[in-house]
PDB file of C-alpha atoms in Angstrom:
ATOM      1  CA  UNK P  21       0.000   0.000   0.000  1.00 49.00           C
ATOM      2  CA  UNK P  22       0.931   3.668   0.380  1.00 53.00           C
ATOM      3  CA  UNK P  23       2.279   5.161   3.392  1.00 58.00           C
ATOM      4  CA  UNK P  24       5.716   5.674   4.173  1.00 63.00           C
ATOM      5  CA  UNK P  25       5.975   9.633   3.760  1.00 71.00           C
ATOM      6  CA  UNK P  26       9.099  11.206   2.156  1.00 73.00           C
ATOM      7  CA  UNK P  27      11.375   7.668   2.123  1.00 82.00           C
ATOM      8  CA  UNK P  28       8.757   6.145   0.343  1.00 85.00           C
ATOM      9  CA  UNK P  29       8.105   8.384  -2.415  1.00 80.00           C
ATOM     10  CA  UNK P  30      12.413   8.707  -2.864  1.00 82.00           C
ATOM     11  CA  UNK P  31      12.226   4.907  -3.474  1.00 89.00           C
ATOM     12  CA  UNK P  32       9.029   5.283  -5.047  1.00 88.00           C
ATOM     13  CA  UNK P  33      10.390   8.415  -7.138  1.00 87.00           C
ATOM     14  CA  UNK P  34      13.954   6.568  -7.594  1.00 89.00           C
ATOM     15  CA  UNK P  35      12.585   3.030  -8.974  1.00 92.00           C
ATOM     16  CA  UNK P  36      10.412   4.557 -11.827  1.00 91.00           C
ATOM     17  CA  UNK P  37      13.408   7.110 -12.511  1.00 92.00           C
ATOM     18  CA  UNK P  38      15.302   3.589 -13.137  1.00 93.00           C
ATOM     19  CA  UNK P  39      12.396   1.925 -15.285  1.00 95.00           C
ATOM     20  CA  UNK P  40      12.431   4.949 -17.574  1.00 95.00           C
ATOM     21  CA  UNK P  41      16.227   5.129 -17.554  1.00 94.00           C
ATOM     22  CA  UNK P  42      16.449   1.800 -18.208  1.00 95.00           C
ATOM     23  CA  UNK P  43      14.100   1.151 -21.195  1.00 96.00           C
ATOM     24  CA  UNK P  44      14.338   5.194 -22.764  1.00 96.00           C
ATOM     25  CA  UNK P  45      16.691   3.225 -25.705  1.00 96.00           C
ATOM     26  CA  UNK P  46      13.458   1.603 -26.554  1.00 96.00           C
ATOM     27  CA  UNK P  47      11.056   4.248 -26.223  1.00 96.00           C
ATOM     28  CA  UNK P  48       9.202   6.124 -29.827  1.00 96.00           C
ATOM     29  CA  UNK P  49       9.040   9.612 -30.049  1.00 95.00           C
ATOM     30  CA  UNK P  50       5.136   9.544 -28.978  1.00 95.00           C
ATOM     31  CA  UNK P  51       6.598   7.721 -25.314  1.00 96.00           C
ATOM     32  CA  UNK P  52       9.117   9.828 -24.723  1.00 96.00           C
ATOM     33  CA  UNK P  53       7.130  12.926 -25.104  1.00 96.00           C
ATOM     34  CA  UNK P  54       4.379  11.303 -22.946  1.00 96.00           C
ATOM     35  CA  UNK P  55       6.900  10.614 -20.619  1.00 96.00           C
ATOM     36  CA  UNK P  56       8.797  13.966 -20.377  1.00 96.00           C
ATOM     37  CA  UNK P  57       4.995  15.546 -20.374  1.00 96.00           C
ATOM     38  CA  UNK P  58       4.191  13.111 -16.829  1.00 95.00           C
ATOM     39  CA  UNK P  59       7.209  13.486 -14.991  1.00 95.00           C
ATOM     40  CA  UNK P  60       6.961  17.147 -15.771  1.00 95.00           C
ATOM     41  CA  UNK P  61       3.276  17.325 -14.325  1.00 95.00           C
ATOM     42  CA  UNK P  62       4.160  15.455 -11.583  1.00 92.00           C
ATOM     43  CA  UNK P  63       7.421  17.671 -10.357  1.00 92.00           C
ATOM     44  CA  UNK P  64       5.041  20.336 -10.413  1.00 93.00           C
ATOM     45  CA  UNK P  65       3.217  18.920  -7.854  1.00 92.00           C
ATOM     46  CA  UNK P  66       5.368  16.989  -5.370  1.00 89.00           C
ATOM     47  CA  UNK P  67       8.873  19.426  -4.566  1.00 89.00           C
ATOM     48  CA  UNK P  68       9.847  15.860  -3.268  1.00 85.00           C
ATOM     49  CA  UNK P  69       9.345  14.219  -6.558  1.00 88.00           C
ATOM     50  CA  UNK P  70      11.306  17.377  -8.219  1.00 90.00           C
ATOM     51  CA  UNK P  71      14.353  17.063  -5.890  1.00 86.00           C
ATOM     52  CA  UNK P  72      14.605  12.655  -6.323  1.00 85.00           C
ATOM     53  CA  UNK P  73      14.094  13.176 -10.612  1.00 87.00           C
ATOM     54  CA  UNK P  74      16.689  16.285 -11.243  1.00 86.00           C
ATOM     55  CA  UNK P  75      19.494  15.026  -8.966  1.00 85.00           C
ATOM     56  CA  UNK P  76      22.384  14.797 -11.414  1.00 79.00           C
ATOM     57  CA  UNK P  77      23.259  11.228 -10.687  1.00 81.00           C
ATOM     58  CA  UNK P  78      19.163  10.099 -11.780  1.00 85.00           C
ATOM     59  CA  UNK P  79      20.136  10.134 -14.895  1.00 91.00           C
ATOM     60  CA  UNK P  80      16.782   9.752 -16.340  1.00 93.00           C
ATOM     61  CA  UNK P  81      15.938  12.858 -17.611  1.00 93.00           C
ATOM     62  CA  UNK P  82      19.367  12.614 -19.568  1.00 92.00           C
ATOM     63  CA  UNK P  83      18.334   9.111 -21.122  1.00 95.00           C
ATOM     64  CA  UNK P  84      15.174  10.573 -22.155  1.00 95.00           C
ATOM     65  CA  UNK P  85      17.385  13.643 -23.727  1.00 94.00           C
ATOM     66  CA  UNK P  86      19.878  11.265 -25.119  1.00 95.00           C
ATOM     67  CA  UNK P  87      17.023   8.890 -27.094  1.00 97.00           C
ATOM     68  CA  UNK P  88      15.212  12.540 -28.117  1.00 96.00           C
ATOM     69  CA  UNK P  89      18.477  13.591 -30.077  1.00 96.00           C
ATOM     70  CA  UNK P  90      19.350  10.477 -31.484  1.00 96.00           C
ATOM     71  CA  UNK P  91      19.160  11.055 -35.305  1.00 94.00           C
ATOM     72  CA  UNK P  92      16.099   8.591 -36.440  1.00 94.00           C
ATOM     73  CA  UNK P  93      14.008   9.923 -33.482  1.00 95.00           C
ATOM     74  CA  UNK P  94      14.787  13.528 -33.974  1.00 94.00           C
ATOM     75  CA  UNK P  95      13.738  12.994 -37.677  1.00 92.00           C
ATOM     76  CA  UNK P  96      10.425  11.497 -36.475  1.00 93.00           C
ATOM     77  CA  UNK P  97       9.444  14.398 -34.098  1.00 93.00           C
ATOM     78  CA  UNK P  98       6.471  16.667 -34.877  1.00 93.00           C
ATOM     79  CA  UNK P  99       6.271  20.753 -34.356  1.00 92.00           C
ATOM     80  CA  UNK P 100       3.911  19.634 -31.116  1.00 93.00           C
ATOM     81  CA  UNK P 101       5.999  17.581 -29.831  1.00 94.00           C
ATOM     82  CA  UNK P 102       8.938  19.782 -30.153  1.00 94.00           C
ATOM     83  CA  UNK P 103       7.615  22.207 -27.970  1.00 93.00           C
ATOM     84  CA  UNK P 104       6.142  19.312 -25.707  1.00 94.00           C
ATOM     85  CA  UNK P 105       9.513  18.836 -24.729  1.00 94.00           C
ATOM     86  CA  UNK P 106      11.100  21.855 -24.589  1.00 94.00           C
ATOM     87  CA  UNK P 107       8.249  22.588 -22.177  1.00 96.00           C
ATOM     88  CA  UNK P 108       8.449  19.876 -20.028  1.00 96.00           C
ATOM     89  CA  UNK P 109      12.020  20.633 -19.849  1.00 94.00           C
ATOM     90  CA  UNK P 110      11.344  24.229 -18.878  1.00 94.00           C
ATOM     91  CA  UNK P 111       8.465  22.888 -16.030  1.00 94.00           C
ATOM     92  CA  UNK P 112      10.836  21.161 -14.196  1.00 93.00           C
ATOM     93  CA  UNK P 113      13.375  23.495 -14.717  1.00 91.00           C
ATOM     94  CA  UNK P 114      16.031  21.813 -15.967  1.00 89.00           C
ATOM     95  CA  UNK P 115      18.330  23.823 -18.401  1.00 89.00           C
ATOM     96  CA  UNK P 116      19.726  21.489 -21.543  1.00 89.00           C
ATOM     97  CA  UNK P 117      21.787  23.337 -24.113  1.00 93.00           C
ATOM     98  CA  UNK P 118      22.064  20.232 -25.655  1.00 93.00           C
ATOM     99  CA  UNK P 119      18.631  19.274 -26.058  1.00 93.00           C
ATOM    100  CA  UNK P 120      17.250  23.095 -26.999  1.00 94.00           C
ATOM    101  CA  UNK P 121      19.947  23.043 -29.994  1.00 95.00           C
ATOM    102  CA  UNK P 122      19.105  19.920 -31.398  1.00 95.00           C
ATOM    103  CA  UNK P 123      15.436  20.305 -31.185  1.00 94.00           C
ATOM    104  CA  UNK P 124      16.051  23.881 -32.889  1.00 93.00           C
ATOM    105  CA  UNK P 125      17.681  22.584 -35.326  1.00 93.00           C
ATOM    106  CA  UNK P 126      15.097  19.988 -35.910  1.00 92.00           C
ATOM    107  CA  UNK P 127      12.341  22.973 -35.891  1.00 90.00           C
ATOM    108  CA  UNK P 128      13.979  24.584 -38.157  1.00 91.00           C
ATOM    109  CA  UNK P 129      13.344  21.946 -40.937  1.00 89.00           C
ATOM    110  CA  UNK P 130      10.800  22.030 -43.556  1.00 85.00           C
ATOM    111  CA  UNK P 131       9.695  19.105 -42.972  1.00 84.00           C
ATOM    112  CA  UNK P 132       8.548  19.347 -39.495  1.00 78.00           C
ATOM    113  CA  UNK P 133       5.179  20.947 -40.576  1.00 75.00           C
ATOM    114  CA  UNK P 134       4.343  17.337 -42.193  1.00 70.00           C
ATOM    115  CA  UNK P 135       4.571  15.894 -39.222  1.00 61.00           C
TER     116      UNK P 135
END
């Protein structure tokens, strides 16, 4: 059951950090932006959840970035979900050069308003 206050949730918070982490390799565009959109919504609301998901050594919301900029999944991202992500990045305040540049770049494309 539930219960447990703040120790809980960090394990809570820590084992789904690990799932995602874990399986981002294998995630399409349309997961990952689910994803990024969730965890966002839910560091809004829990401080506790915020502090356990952007601690450097999580990692997860660099495997999400890392499977985002890979070539064949940037290629597959639409306009929405562009800014989908760059949102949820914003939300939970995390700042990623990295993953603003190559989603620019992907905006940027002609294509992108096919999608």
């Amino acid at each position: 059951g539930g219960g447990g206050g703040e120790p809980y949730l960090h394990f809570a918070v820590t084992a789904l950090c690990n799932s995602v982490k874990n399986n981002a390799v294998l995630f399409r565009v349309s997961e990952l932006c689910r994803t990024a959109r969730a965890l966002a919504r839910l560091s809004g609301c829990s401080p506790s959840f915020k502090r356990v998901l952007t601690r450097p050594e999580q990692g997860v919301l660099h495997a999400i970035r890392q499977r985002v900029l890979e070539p064949e999944v940037l290629l597959d991202l639409s306009g929405r979900q562009a800014v989908q992500f760059l949102h949820a990045f914003a939300k939970m305040q995390v700042h990623d050069e990295a993953l603003v540049e190559g989603i620019g770049q992907r905006m940027i494309r002609p294509d992108i308003i096919r999608h």
